[in-house]
Amino acid sequence: MKTTSEIRREFLDFFRDKGHTIVPSAPLVPANDPTLLFTNSGMVQFKNVFLGSEKPGYVRAADVQRCLRAGGKHNDLDQVGYTARHHTFFEMLGNWSFGDYFKKDAIAWAWELLTQVWKLPPERLVVTIYQTDDEAFDIWHNDIGLPPERIIRIGDNKGAPFASDNFWQMADTGPCGPCTEIFYDHGDHIAGGLPGSPDEDGDRYIEIWNNVFMQFDRQPDGTLVPLPAPCVDTGMGLERLAAVLQGVHGNYEIDLFRHLVAKAGEFTSTADLDNKSLRVIADHIRACSFLIVDGVLPSNEGRGYVLRRIIRRALRHGWMLGQKQPFFHRMVEPLIEAMGDAYPELTQKREFVERALLAEEERFAETLDAGMRIFDEVAARSGEVIPGVDAFRLYDTYGFPVDLTADIARERGLTVDMAGFDEAMARQRETARASGKFANATTLPAELAAQLPPTQFLGYDRIREEGLQVLA
Ligand code: ATP
Ligand code: MG
Ligand code: MG
Ligand code: MG
C-alpha cells in the first residue's frame, strides 16, 4: 500500500521532473493578507504573484500546503463527521504556472500523474468544465480521449449551498477564470449523483483535483479582459487522493487517520473505531495542533476563537464517549508519529502545543458537565428549537460556543434559534456598555495566559527554510 507520505513525495517528484520549483507550505495564518482568517488553499501564499506585485524567481511551482477551512468564506467544520471527504485541516497538493504553461499542459500532466504514474482506471474518472469553456472540452475530448458524457459542463452556483461552481475569482475584481475538476467514482454502492446533478453532494463521485485557469482580469464594471499571461492554479486534497490510492472510500480510513482514530479510541476507551466522535477528534487534533504551531492560542475572538471552538467540539466528543479526564493533548504524540516527518515544526513545538491544549481542557472541564445538564433540561422543555436565550446562557456561563450548541442540537434533530442568540448577545453588550463595563469576553483569560510561554510565532522565513530542508 502506498502511504500518505509516499504520495506527498511522489506528487512533488512528478512536478519537479516537469520543471517546477518545490516551495514549502506557508503557515495557516496568512502572512500577506490580514483580510483572510486562514490559509484555505494553496494559492493564498501566491496571491501577490497573481496580482503582479510580487515576482518569484520561477514560473512553475509545486507544493503541499496545509489548509484550514473552519471559518470565513470556506467553512467545512459542520461537514466533519458527516461526509467521507471533508476535514477542517487538510493538505492541498498544488502545481502552478505563473504566466508559463496553460490548459493543455496542466490537463495532460494531471491525467498522466493519475492514470500512468498512479495507474487509476480512466473509466473511474469524470471531469467537469465551465459551461462555456470549449477549449477545455476539446483538450479532454480530443487530446485525452474522454467521451463527451464524462465531461460535464457546470455553470455558476449562484450561491446555492454545496453546488459546484466552475468559475473561480479571487475577489469581485481582479484575476479570475474557469476551472476543470476531476472526480473519482467510488462505485454505485455509494449514494450520490454525478457532479452538477441534484444529488451531487453524496460521497459517490468525490472531487479530487481542481485546476483553475486564470485568464481574465475582471473590471469594476464586470467585463472580463484577457490577462496577458494566463496562470494555472491547482489544488488536490491529499487525504481524498490517499483514499483513492489506498482503495478505501473515506478519508478517515487512510493510514494517517487510522492511526489517529485508533489512538483516540485508546484514549477514550472506545472499542468501535467507526464511531463518528473518534473521527471528529482525529480531525480536530490536526487543526488545533497546527493552529497553535502557527501562532494561534485559544481566546474569545478572531482566530483564537475559531481554535477554541474546535478544541471544545473535540472535548465534547470525548465527553460523549465517557472520557471526563483531559485526553485531547495526548493526541499530539500520535499526530507527530503520523505527520512529524513532513512537518518538523510539529515536533519542535510539541510541549508548547500540549500545554496549550491541556490548559484549555482543564478550563472547559469546569463547565462542560454542568453545561450538558443545562442543555438536556432545555431540550426536554423546548421542543424542536433551542431558544436563543438558553443558547446564550450556555455560551455566557458555560463556555459553549453557539456552533457547539448547534452541533449538539443537530445530533438530536433539533435546531438553535440563532437570531434569538444574536439578540441576547446584543442585549448583553448594550447592558455592559451602559454600565460602563467592557464585556470581559474579549481577552485571553489571565490564568490561561499565565500558563503559556509567550507566543513564539515562527517567522515565515524560518518556516520556509525549515520546509525547504525537509523537501530537499
Ligand atoms: P468540495 O466540493 O468537495 O467541498 P471544494 O470544491 O470546496 O471541495 P476546492 O476549493 O476546489 O474544494 O479545493 C481543491 C481541492 O481540495 C478539492 O478538490 C479537494 O480535493 C480538496 N478539499 C477541499 N475541501 C476539503 C476539505 N474540507 N477536506 C479535505 N479536502 C478538501
Ligand atoms: Mg467545499
Ligand atoms: Mg467542489
Ligand atoms: Mg472544487
Short mmCIF file of C-alpha atoms and ligand atoms in Angstrom, two decimals:
data_model
loop_
_atom_site.label_atom_id
_atom_site.label_comp_id
_atom_site.label_asym_id
_atom_site.label_seq_id
_atom_site.Cartn_x
_atom_site.Cartn_y
_atom_site.Cartn_z
CA MET A 1 0.00 0.00 0.00
CA LYS A 2 1.17 3.49 -0.85
CA THR A 3 1.43 5.60 2.32
CA THR A 4 0.29 9.20 2.56
CA SER A 5 3.93 10.23 3.00
CA GLU A 6 4.88 8.46 -0.23
CA ILE A 7 2.03 10.15 -2.10
CA ARG A 8 3.17 13.58 -0.92
CA ARG A 9 6.67 12.84 -2.16
CA GLU A 10 5.60 11.32 -5.47
CA PHE A 11 3.45 14.34 -6.27
CA LEU A 12 6.38 16.70 -5.74
CA ASP A 13 8.77 14.40 -7.64
CA PHE A 14 6.42 14.34 -10.62
CA PHE A 15 6.19 18.10 -10.88
CA ARG A 16 9.88 18.62 -10.13
CA ASP A 17 10.54 16.46 -13.17
CA LYS A 18 8.27 18.80 -15.14
CA GLY A 19 10.43 21.78 -14.24
CA HIS A 20 8.60 23.00 -11.12
CA THR A 21 10.35 24.60 -8.16
CA ILE A 22 9.29 22.94 -4.92
CA VAL A 23 8.06 25.53 -2.44
CA PRO A 24 7.35 24.85 1.25
CA SER A 25 3.95 25.17 2.87
CA ALA A 26 3.10 28.61 4.23
CA PRO A 27 1.65 28.83 7.77
CA LEU A 28 -2.10 28.62 8.43
CA VAL A 29 -2.11 32.30 9.37
CA PRO A 30 -1.65 34.19 6.09
CA ALA A 31 1.46 36.36 6.14
CA ASN A 32 0.37 38.75 3.44
CA ASP A 33 -3.38 39.09 3.86
CA PRO A 34 -4.96 40.47 7.04
CA THR A 35 -8.42 40.16 5.44
CA LEU A 36 -8.18 36.39 5.33
CA LEU A 37 -8.68 34.38 8.52
CA PHE A 38 -6.76 31.28 7.46
CA THR A 39 -4.85 29.83 4.56
CA ASN A 40 -7.64 27.87 2.90
CA SER A 41 -5.97 26.84 -0.34
CA GLY A 42 -2.58 26.61 -1.96
CA MET A 43 -2.91 29.87 -3.87
CA VAL A 44 -3.02 32.06 -0.77
CA GLN A 45 0.75 32.42 -0.48
CA PHE A 46 0.91 33.28 -4.21
CA LYS A 47 -1.82 35.90 -4.20
CA ASN A 48 0.55 38.79 -4.82
CA VAL A 49 2.24 36.86 -7.60
CA PHE A 50 -1.09 36.51 -9.40
CA LEU A 51 -1.82 40.17 -8.79
CA GLY A 52 1.56 41.00 -10.30
CA SER A 53 3.03 42.87 -7.31
CA GLU A 54 5.47 40.09 -6.42
CA LYS A 55 7.88 38.28 -8.74
CA PRO A 56 9.21 34.94 -7.57
CA GLY A 57 12.36 33.57 -9.17
CA TYR A 58 10.42 30.85 -11.01
CA VAL A 59 7.46 30.46 -13.34
CA ARG A 60 6.46 26.94 -12.25
CA ALA A 61 5.95 25.85 -8.66
CA ALA A 62 4.56 22.89 -6.73
CA ASP A 63 3.93 22.35 -3.06
CA VAL A 64 1.96 20.68 -0.29
CA GLN A 65 0.05 23.42 1.52
CA ARG A 66 -1.57 22.98 4.92
CA CYS A 67 -5.07 24.43 4.80
CA LEU A 68 -7.84 25.21 7.24
CA ARG A 69 -11.49 25.59 6.33
CA ALA A 70 -13.13 26.33 9.63
CA GLY A 71 -14.08 29.96 9.44
CA GLY A 72 -14.61 32.77 6.99
CA LYS A 73 -15.62 32.15 3.39
CA HIS A 74 -14.68 28.48 3.46
CA ASN A 75 -16.11 26.69 6.49
CA ASP A 76 -16.30 22.90 6.44
CA LEU A 77 -16.48 22.49 10.23
CA ASP A 78 -20.08 21.37 10.08
CA GLN A 79 -19.30 18.75 7.45
CA VAL A 80 -16.72 16.97 9.57
CA GLY A 81 -18.04 13.63 10.72
CA TYR A 82 -20.95 13.84 8.27
CA THR A 83 -19.21 13.35 4.91
CA ALA A 84 -16.43 10.96 3.93
CA ARG A 85 -14.38 13.75 2.40
CA HIS A 86 -14.30 16.91 4.50
CA HIS A 87 -11.81 17.98 7.14
CA THR A 88 -11.21 21.24 8.92
CA PHE A 89 -7.45 20.87 8.40
CA PHE A 90 -6.19 19.18 5.26
CA GLU A 91 -3.21 19.19 2.95
CA MET A 92 -3.55 20.52 -0.56
CA LEU A 93 -1.18 19.36 -3.27
CA GLY A 94 -0.73 22.07 -5.86
CA ASN A 95 1.09 22.94 -9.04
CA TRP A 96 1.31 26.44 -10.50
CA SER A 97 2.11 28.19 -13.70
CA PHE A 98 2.80 31.90 -13.41
CA GLY A 99 2.29 33.01 -16.98
CA ASP A 100 4.01 29.90 -18.30
CA TYR A 101 2.11 26.75 -19.31
CA PHE A 102 -1.69 26.74 -19.56
CA LYS A 103 -4.67 24.43 -20.02
CA LYS A 104 -3.14 21.90 -22.39
CA ASP A 105 -0.14 21.00 -20.23
CA ALA A 106 -1.98 21.27 -16.93
CA ILE A 107 -4.65 18.81 -18.04
CA ALA A 108 -2.20 16.46 -19.74
CA TRP A 109 0.02 16.30 -16.64
CA ALA A 110 -2.88 15.80 -14.26
CA TRP A 111 -4.05 12.91 -16.41
CA GLU A 112 -0.55 11.45 -16.73
CA LEU A 113 0.01 11.53 -12.98
CA LEU A 114 -3.34 9.97 -12.12
CA THR A 115 -3.59 7.31 -14.80
CA GLN A 116 0.03 6.48 -15.68
CA VAL A 117 2.07 7.10 -12.55
CA TRP A 118 -0.65 6.13 -10.11
CA LYS A 119 -2.49 3.83 -12.51
CA LEU A 120 -6.03 4.91 -11.70
CA PRO A 121 -8.51 3.28 -14.08
CA PRO A 122 -9.53 6.07 -16.52
CA GLU A 123 -13.13 4.81 -16.59
CA ARG A 124 -13.45 5.75 -12.92
CA LEU A 125 -12.66 9.39 -13.61
CA VAL A 126 -15.20 12.03 -14.51
CA VAL A 127 -14.41 15.68 -15.15
CA THR A 128 -16.29 18.95 -15.06
CA ILE A 129 -15.54 22.07 -17.07
CA TYR A 130 -17.01 25.56 -17.04
CA GLN A 131 -20.11 25.69 -19.23
CA THR A 132 -18.58 27.84 -21.95
CA ASP A 133 -15.01 26.54 -21.84
CA ASP A 134 -14.83 24.79 -25.21
CA GLU A 135 -11.04 24.91 -25.11
CA ALA A 136 -11.03 22.66 -22.02
CA PHE A 137 -13.66 20.43 -23.61
CA ASP A 138 -11.51 19.93 -26.70
CA ILE A 139 -8.45 19.05 -24.64
CA TRP A 140 -10.32 16.49 -22.54
CA HIS A 141 -12.09 15.03 -25.54
CA ASN A 142 -9.55 15.18 -28.36
CA ASP A 143 -6.17 15.06 -26.58
CA ILE A 144 -7.06 12.89 -23.60
CA GLY A 145 -9.81 10.86 -25.26
CA LEU A 146 -12.56 11.19 -22.67
CA PRO A 147 -16.04 10.51 -24.04
CA PRO A 148 -18.36 13.58 -24.00
CA GLU A 149 -20.66 12.07 -21.36
CA ARG A 150 -17.80 12.13 -18.85
CA ILE A 151 -17.06 15.82 -19.48
CA ILE A 152 -19.76 17.68 -17.59
CA ARG A 153 -20.41 21.36 -18.19
CA ILE A 154 -21.07 23.30 -14.98
CA GLY A 155 -22.12 26.92 -14.53
CA ASP A 156 -22.01 29.29 -11.56
CA ASN A 157 -23.76 28.01 -8.48
CA LYS A 158 -25.39 31.36 -7.76
CA GLY A 159 -24.88 30.86 -4.06
CA ALA A 160 -26.65 27.50 -3.75
CA PRO A 161 -25.09 25.64 -0.84
CA PHE A 162 -22.75 22.80 -1.81
CA ALA A 163 -23.44 23.19 -5.53
CA SER A 164 -20.46 23.01 -7.83
CA ASP A 165 -19.19 26.25 -9.22
CA ASN A 166 -16.68 26.13 -12.03
CA PHE A 167 -15.78 29.77 -12.29
CA TRP A 168 -13.16 30.96 -9.84
CA GLN A 169 -12.45 34.52 -8.82
CA MET A 170 -10.13 35.99 -6.24
CA ALA A 171 -12.48 38.88 -5.45
CA ASP A 172 -15.16 41.00 -7.12
CA THR A 173 -12.49 42.35 -9.43
CA GLY A 174 -9.11 41.01 -10.49
CA PRO A 175 -7.81 37.62 -11.69
CA CYS A 176 -10.45 35.00 -12.44
CA GLY A 177 -11.25 32.20 -14.80
CA PRO A 178 -12.83 28.82 -15.45
CA CYS A 179 -11.99 25.58 -13.62
CA THR A 180 -11.90 21.97 -14.59
CA GLU A 181 -12.33 19.46 -11.78
CA ILE A 182 -11.53 15.76 -11.66
CA PHE A 183 -13.80 13.38 -9.74
CA TYR A 184 -13.29 9.74 -8.79
CA ASP A 185 -16.23 7.35 -8.90
CA HIS A 186 -16.13 5.23 -5.74
CA GLY A 187 -18.84 2.93 -7.12
CA ASP A 188 -22.59 2.57 -7.37
CA HIS A 189 -22.86 1.03 -3.89
CA ILE A 190 -22.39 4.56 -2.52
CA ALA A 191 -25.15 7.18 -2.60
CA GLY A 192 -24.58 10.29 -4.66
CA GLY A 193 -25.05 11.58 -8.19
CA LEU A 194 -22.80 12.98 -10.88
CA PRO A 195 -21.40 16.47 -10.33
CA GLY A 196 -23.98 19.03 -11.40
CA SER A 197 -26.88 16.66 -10.66
CA PRO A 198 -29.33 17.35 -7.82
CA ASP A 199 -27.76 14.74 -5.51
CA GLU A 200 -24.15 15.64 -6.30
CA ASP A 201 -23.44 16.23 -2.62
CA GLY A 202 -23.28 12.49 -1.94
CA ASP A 203 -19.98 10.71 -1.49
CA ARG A 204 -20.02 8.54 -4.62
CA TYR A 205 -18.22 10.89 -7.02
CA ILE A 206 -15.58 12.57 -4.92
CA GLU A 207 -13.82 15.66 -6.23
CA ILE A 208 -10.10 15.11 -6.00
CA TRP A 209 -8.45 17.80 -8.12
CA ASN A 210 -9.37 21.31 -9.09
CA ASN A 211 -7.48 23.06 -11.92
CA VAL A 212 -8.15 26.78 -12.14
CA PHE A 213 -7.26 28.68 -15.28
CA MET A 214 -6.78 32.36 -14.52
CA GLN A 215 -7.23 34.01 -17.85
CA PHE A 216 -9.25 37.17 -17.19
CA ASP A 217 -8.99 40.34 -15.19
CA ARG A 218 -12.48 41.34 -14.09
CA GLN A 219 -13.06 45.09 -14.30
CA PRO A 220 -15.16 47.11 -11.84
CA ASP A 221 -17.95 47.21 -14.46
CA GLY A 222 -17.96 43.40 -14.63
CA THR A 223 -16.35 42.97 -18.03
CA LEU A 224 -13.64 40.35 -18.50
CA VAL A 225 -10.37 41.49 -20.02
CA PRO A 226 -7.97 38.72 -21.08
CA LEU A 227 -4.82 38.54 -18.96
CA PRO A 228 -1.63 38.98 -20.98
CA ALA A 229 -0.05 35.95 -19.31
CA PRO A 230 -2.65 33.43 -18.08
CA CYS A 231 -1.86 31.34 -15.00
CA VAL A 232 -2.69 27.90 -13.66
CA ASP A 233 -3.58 27.23 -10.01
CA THR A 234 -4.38 23.66 -8.97
CA GLY A 235 -5.36 22.00 -5.73
CA MET A 236 -5.76 18.34 -4.89
CA GLY A 237 -6.79 17.08 -1.45
CA LEU A 238 -4.06 14.74 -0.23
CA GLU A 239 -6.40 12.78 2.03
CA ARG A 240 -9.00 12.23 -0.72
CA LEU A 241 -6.31 11.13 -3.11
CA ALA A 242 -4.81 8.80 -0.49
CA ALA A 243 -8.24 7.20 0.00
CA VAL A 244 -8.44 6.51 -3.74
CA LEU A 245 -4.87 5.18 -3.96
CA GLN A 246 -5.27 3.05 -0.84
CA GLY A 247 -8.51 1.54 -2.14
CA VAL A 248 -10.74 2.87 0.63
CA HIS A 249 -13.75 5.14 0.37
CA GLY A 250 -13.47 7.61 3.20
CA ASN A 251 -10.63 9.90 4.20
CA TYR A 252 -10.78 8.58 7.76
CA GLU A 253 -9.80 5.11 6.53
CA ILE A 254 -6.38 6.16 5.17
CA ASP A 255 -3.17 5.18 7.02
CA LEU A 256 -2.65 8.58 8.61
CA PHE A 257 -6.18 8.75 10.01
CA ARG A 258 -6.39 5.11 11.03
CA HIS A 259 -3.52 5.78 13.41
CA LEU A 260 -5.16 8.89 14.87
CA VAL A 261 -8.57 7.22 15.17
CA ALA A 262 -7.06 4.18 16.91
CA LYS A 263 -5.31 6.41 19.43
CA ALA A 264 -8.45 8.45 20.01
CA GLY A 265 -10.18 5.12 20.68
CA GLU A 266 -7.47 4.16 23.14
CA PHE A 267 -7.56 7.48 25.00
CA THR A 268 -11.36 7.43 25.29
CA SER A 269 -11.67 3.67 25.91
CA THR A 270 -13.79 3.28 22.78
CA ALA A 271 -13.62 -0.08 21.03
CA ASP A 272 -15.75 0.77 17.98
CA LEU A 273 -13.30 2.54 15.70
CA ASP A 274 -16.09 3.52 13.30
CA ASN A 275 -17.53 5.78 15.97
CA LYS A 276 -18.08 9.22 14.47
CA SER A 277 -16.76 11.01 17.54
CA LEU A 278 -13.34 9.40 17.09
CA ARG A 279 -13.20 10.79 13.56
CA VAL A 280 -14.08 14.24 14.75
CA ILE A 281 -11.37 14.07 17.43
CA ALA A 282 -8.83 12.83 14.85
CA ASP A 283 -9.76 15.68 12.52
CA HIS A 284 -9.71 18.33 15.20
CA ILE A 285 -6.32 17.44 16.71
CA ARG A 286 -4.73 18.26 13.37
CA ALA A 287 -6.46 21.63 13.06
CA CYS A 288 -5.78 22.60 16.67
CA SER A 289 -2.15 21.50 16.77
CA PHE A 290 -1.23 23.24 13.53
CA LEU A 291 -3.04 26.41 14.56
CA ILE A 292 -1.02 26.53 17.77
CA VAL A 293 2.20 25.74 15.89
CA ASP A 294 1.38 28.66 13.58
CA GLY A 295 0.98 31.10 16.45
CA VAL A 296 -2.73 30.98 17.39
CA LEU A 297 -3.84 30.44 21.01
CA PRO A 298 -7.37 29.84 22.32
CA SER A 299 -9.13 33.12 23.01
CA ASN A 300 -12.53 34.73 22.73
CA GLU A 301 -12.09 36.50 19.44
CA GLY A 302 -10.87 36.15 15.89
CA ARG A 303 -8.60 33.27 15.02
CA GLY A 304 -8.19 32.33 18.67
CA TYR A 305 -11.92 31.85 18.99
CA VAL A 306 -12.03 29.55 15.98
CA LEU A 307 -9.35 27.48 17.70
CA ARG A 308 -11.28 27.47 20.98
CA ARG A 309 -14.44 26.37 19.16
CA ILE A 310 -12.66 23.46 17.51
CA ILE A 311 -10.99 22.34 20.75
CA ARG A 312 -14.28 22.48 22.65
CA ARG A 313 -16.03 20.47 19.98
CA ALA A 314 -13.36 17.78 20.29
CA LEU A 315 -13.65 17.79 24.10
CA ARG A 316 -17.41 17.43 23.91
CA HIS A 317 -16.97 14.38 21.68
CA GLY A 318 -14.57 12.87 24.21
CA TRP A 319 -17.10 13.64 26.95
CA MET A 320 -19.81 11.83 24.94
CA LEU A 321 -17.57 8.79 24.83
CA GLY A 322 -17.37 8.92 28.62
CA GLN A 323 -13.90 10.47 28.85
CA LYS A 324 -14.18 13.18 31.51
CA GLN A 325 -10.42 13.50 32.10
CA PRO A 326 -8.08 15.53 29.89
CA PHE A 327 -7.20 13.40 26.87
CA PHE A 328 -7.01 15.70 23.86
CA HIS A 329 -3.45 16.91 24.47
CA ARG A 330 -2.33 13.27 24.44
CA MET A 331 -3.30 13.15 20.75
CA VAL A 332 -0.31 15.35 19.89
CA GLU A 333 2.09 12.41 20.19
CA PRO A 334 0.30 10.18 17.66
CA LEU A 335 -0.09 13.21 15.42
CA ILE A 336 3.67 13.69 15.46
CA GLU A 337 4.09 9.99 14.69
CA ALA A 338 1.84 10.42 11.66
CA MET A 339 2.97 13.82 10.38
CA GLY A 340 6.18 14.82 12.15
CA ASP A 341 8.37 13.77 9.25
CA ALA A 342 6.62 16.15 6.85
CA TYR A 343 6.25 18.96 9.44
CA PRO A 344 9.25 19.12 11.80
CA GLU A 345 7.82 22.27 13.44
CA LEU A 346 5.23 19.99 15.00
CA THR A 347 7.92 18.01 16.76
CA GLN A 348 9.81 21.14 17.76
CA LYS A 349 6.80 22.72 19.41
CA ARG A 350 5.33 19.57 20.88
CA GLU A 351 5.46 20.60 24.52
CA PHE A 352 4.05 24.04 23.82
CA VAL A 353 1.14 22.59 21.87
CA GLU A 354 0.41 20.01 24.56
CA ARG A 355 0.40 22.62 27.30
CA ALA A 356 -1.88 24.97 25.41
CA LEU A 357 -4.34 22.16 24.75
CA LEU A 358 -4.21 20.86 28.33
CA ALA A 359 -4.86 24.35 29.71
CA GLU A 360 -7.95 24.66 27.54
CA GLU A 361 -9.09 21.16 28.52
CA GLU A 362 -8.81 21.99 32.20
CA ARG A 363 -10.63 25.23 31.69
CA PHE A 364 -13.58 23.77 29.78
CA ALA A 365 -13.79 20.77 32.17
CA GLU A 366 -15.04 23.19 34.82
CA THR A 367 -18.26 23.91 32.92
CA LEU A 368 -18.75 21.15 30.32
CA ASP A 369 -20.56 18.75 32.62
CA ALA A 370 -22.93 21.38 34.02
CA GLY A 371 -23.50 22.84 30.55
CA MET A 372 -24.51 19.47 29.16
CA ARG A 373 -27.02 19.08 32.01
CA ILE A 374 -28.46 22.51 31.18
CA PHE A 375 -28.67 21.58 27.52
CA ASP A 376 -30.62 18.42 28.37
CA GLU A 377 -33.05 20.35 30.55
CA VAL A 378 -33.60 22.97 27.89
CA ALA A 379 -34.02 20.36 25.15
CA ALA A 380 -36.56 18.49 27.26
CA ARG A 381 -38.76 21.53 27.68
CA SER A 382 -38.34 23.40 24.40
CA GLY A 383 -39.42 21.12 21.57
CA GLU A 384 -37.55 21.37 18.26
CA VAL A 385 -35.88 24.72 18.65
CA ILE A 386 -33.44 25.59 21.43
CA PRO A 387 -34.36 29.18 22.40
CA GLY A 388 -31.75 31.86 21.80
CA VAL A 389 -31.67 32.94 25.44
CA ASP A 390 -30.73 29.41 26.50
CA ALA A 391 -28.05 29.12 23.83
CA PHE A 392 -26.75 32.44 25.10
CA ARG A 393 -26.72 31.23 28.72
CA LEU A 394 -24.75 28.17 27.61
CA TYR A 395 -22.32 30.49 25.86
CA ASP A 396 -22.01 33.11 28.56
CA THR A 397 -21.99 30.98 31.70
CA TYR A 398 -20.82 27.57 30.50
CA GLY A 399 -18.42 28.49 27.70
CA PHE A 400 -20.37 26.70 24.94
CA PRO A 401 -19.67 28.44 21.62
CA VAL A 402 -23.02 28.68 19.84
CA ASP A 403 -21.89 26.43 17.00
CA LEU A 404 -21.14 23.75 19.60
CA THR A 405 -24.67 24.06 20.96
CA ALA A 406 -26.00 23.91 17.40
CA ASP A 407 -23.92 20.80 16.76
CA ILE A 408 -25.29 19.05 19.84
CA ALA A 409 -28.79 20.09 18.80
CA ARG A 410 -28.25 18.78 15.27
CA GLU A 411 -27.32 15.33 16.62
CA ARG A 412 -30.72 15.19 18.27
CA GLY A 413 -32.66 16.53 15.32
CA LEU A 414 -33.05 19.98 16.89
CA THR A 415 -32.01 23.47 15.85
CA VAL A 416 -30.97 26.64 17.67
CA ASP A 417 -32.76 29.98 17.33
CA MET A 418 -29.69 31.84 16.07
CA ALA A 419 -31.47 35.18 15.68
CA GLY A 420 -32.56 34.89 19.31
CA PHE A 421 -28.99 34.11 20.31
CA ASP A 422 -27.70 37.19 18.47
CA GLU A 423 -30.33 39.32 20.15
CA ALA A 424 -29.38 38.08 23.60
CA MET A 425 -25.74 38.77 22.81
CA ALA A 426 -26.51 42.30 21.60
CA ARG A 427 -28.58 42.95 24.73
CA GLN A 428 -25.73 41.90 26.97
CA ARG A 429 -23.27 44.11 25.09
CA GLU A 430 -25.67 47.01 25.45
CA THR A 431 -26.02 46.45 29.18
CA ALA A 432 -22.27 46.23 29.60
CA ARG A 433 -21.78 49.43 27.65
CA ALA A 434 -24.50 51.27 29.58
CA SER A 435 -22.92 50.35 32.90
CA GLY A 436 -19.53 51.48 31.63
CA LYS A 437 -18.07 47.99 31.74
CA PHE A 438 -16.47 46.27 28.87
CA ALA A 439 -17.73 42.81 28.15
CA ASN A 440 -14.97 40.69 29.60
CA ALA A 441 -15.38 38.17 26.83
CA THR A 442 -12.72 39.54 24.54
CA THR A 443 -9.40 38.80 26.19
CA LEU A 444 -7.40 35.69 26.89
CA PRO A 445 -8.23 34.54 30.42
CA ALA A 446 -5.42 35.61 32.71
CA GLU A 447 -4.87 32.17 34.20
CA LEU A 448 -4.51 30.63 30.77
CA ALA A 449 -2.15 33.34 29.60
CA ALA A 450 -0.04 32.83 32.70
CA GLN A 451 0.39 29.15 31.96
CA LEU A 452 1.74 29.71 28.49
CA PRO A 453 5.10 30.92 27.31
CA PRO A 454 4.87 33.97 25.06
CA THR A 455 3.63 33.22 21.56
CA GLN A 456 6.60 32.11 19.55
CA PHE A 457 5.46 32.74 16.06
CA LEU A 458 7.98 31.15 13.80
CA GLY A 459 8.57 33.69 11.12
CA TYR A 460 7.58 33.00 7.60
CA ASP A 461 11.19 32.86 6.51
CA ARG A 462 12.13 30.35 9.12
CA ILE A 463 9.28 28.06 8.14
CA ARG A 464 10.32 28.44 4.54
CA GLU A 465 13.87 27.45 5.36
CA GLU A 466 12.85 24.53 7.51
CA GLY A 467 10.36 23.39 4.93
CA LEU A 468 13.00 23.55 2.23
CA GLN A 469 15.31 21.32 4.20
CA VAL A 470 12.61 18.69 4.50
CA LEU A 471 11.70 18.83 0.89
CA ALA A 472 15.23 18.88 -0.41
P1 ATP B 1 -15.96 20.04 -2.12
O1 ATP B 1 -16.87 20.45 -3.26
O2 ATP B 1 -15.81 18.55 -2.02
O3 ATP B 1 -16.35 20.69 -0.82
P2 ATP B 1 -14.25 22.18 -2.95
O4 ATP B 1 -14.76 22.36 -4.35
O5 ATP B 1 -14.77 23.08 -1.92
O6 ATP B 1 -14.50 20.62 -2.48
P3 ATP B 1 -11.70 23.28 -3.76
O7 ATP B 1 -11.89 24.61 -3.17
O8 ATP B 1 -11.86 23.11 -5.23
O9 ATP B 1 -12.67 22.23 -2.97
O10 ATP B 1 -10.27 22.74 -3.26
C1 ATP B 1 -9.41 21.92 -4.05
C2 ATP B 1 -9.33 20.50 -3.51
O11 ATP B 1 -9.08 20.47 -2.11
C3 ATP B 1 -10.61 19.71 -3.66
O12 ATP B 1 -10.72 19.18 -4.97
C4 ATP B 1 -10.44 18.62 -2.61
O13 ATP B 1 -9.66 17.55 -3.10
C5 ATP B 1 -9.69 19.33 -1.51
N1 ATP B 1 -10.57 19.76 -0.42
C6 ATP B 1 -11.39 20.84 -0.42
N2 ATP B 1 -12.02 20.99 0.76
C7 ATP B 1 -11.58 19.98 1.55
C8 ATP B 1 -11.85 19.59 2.90
N3 ATP B 1 -12.67 20.28 3.68
N4 ATP B 1 -11.22 18.49 3.39
C9 ATP B 1 -10.38 17.78 2.61
N5 ATP B 1 -10.08 18.09 1.33
C10 ATP B 1 -10.67 19.18 0.80
MG MG B 2 -16.13 22.76 -0.39
MG MG B 3 -16.44 21.30 -5.16
MG MG B 4 -13.65 22.44 -6.11
#
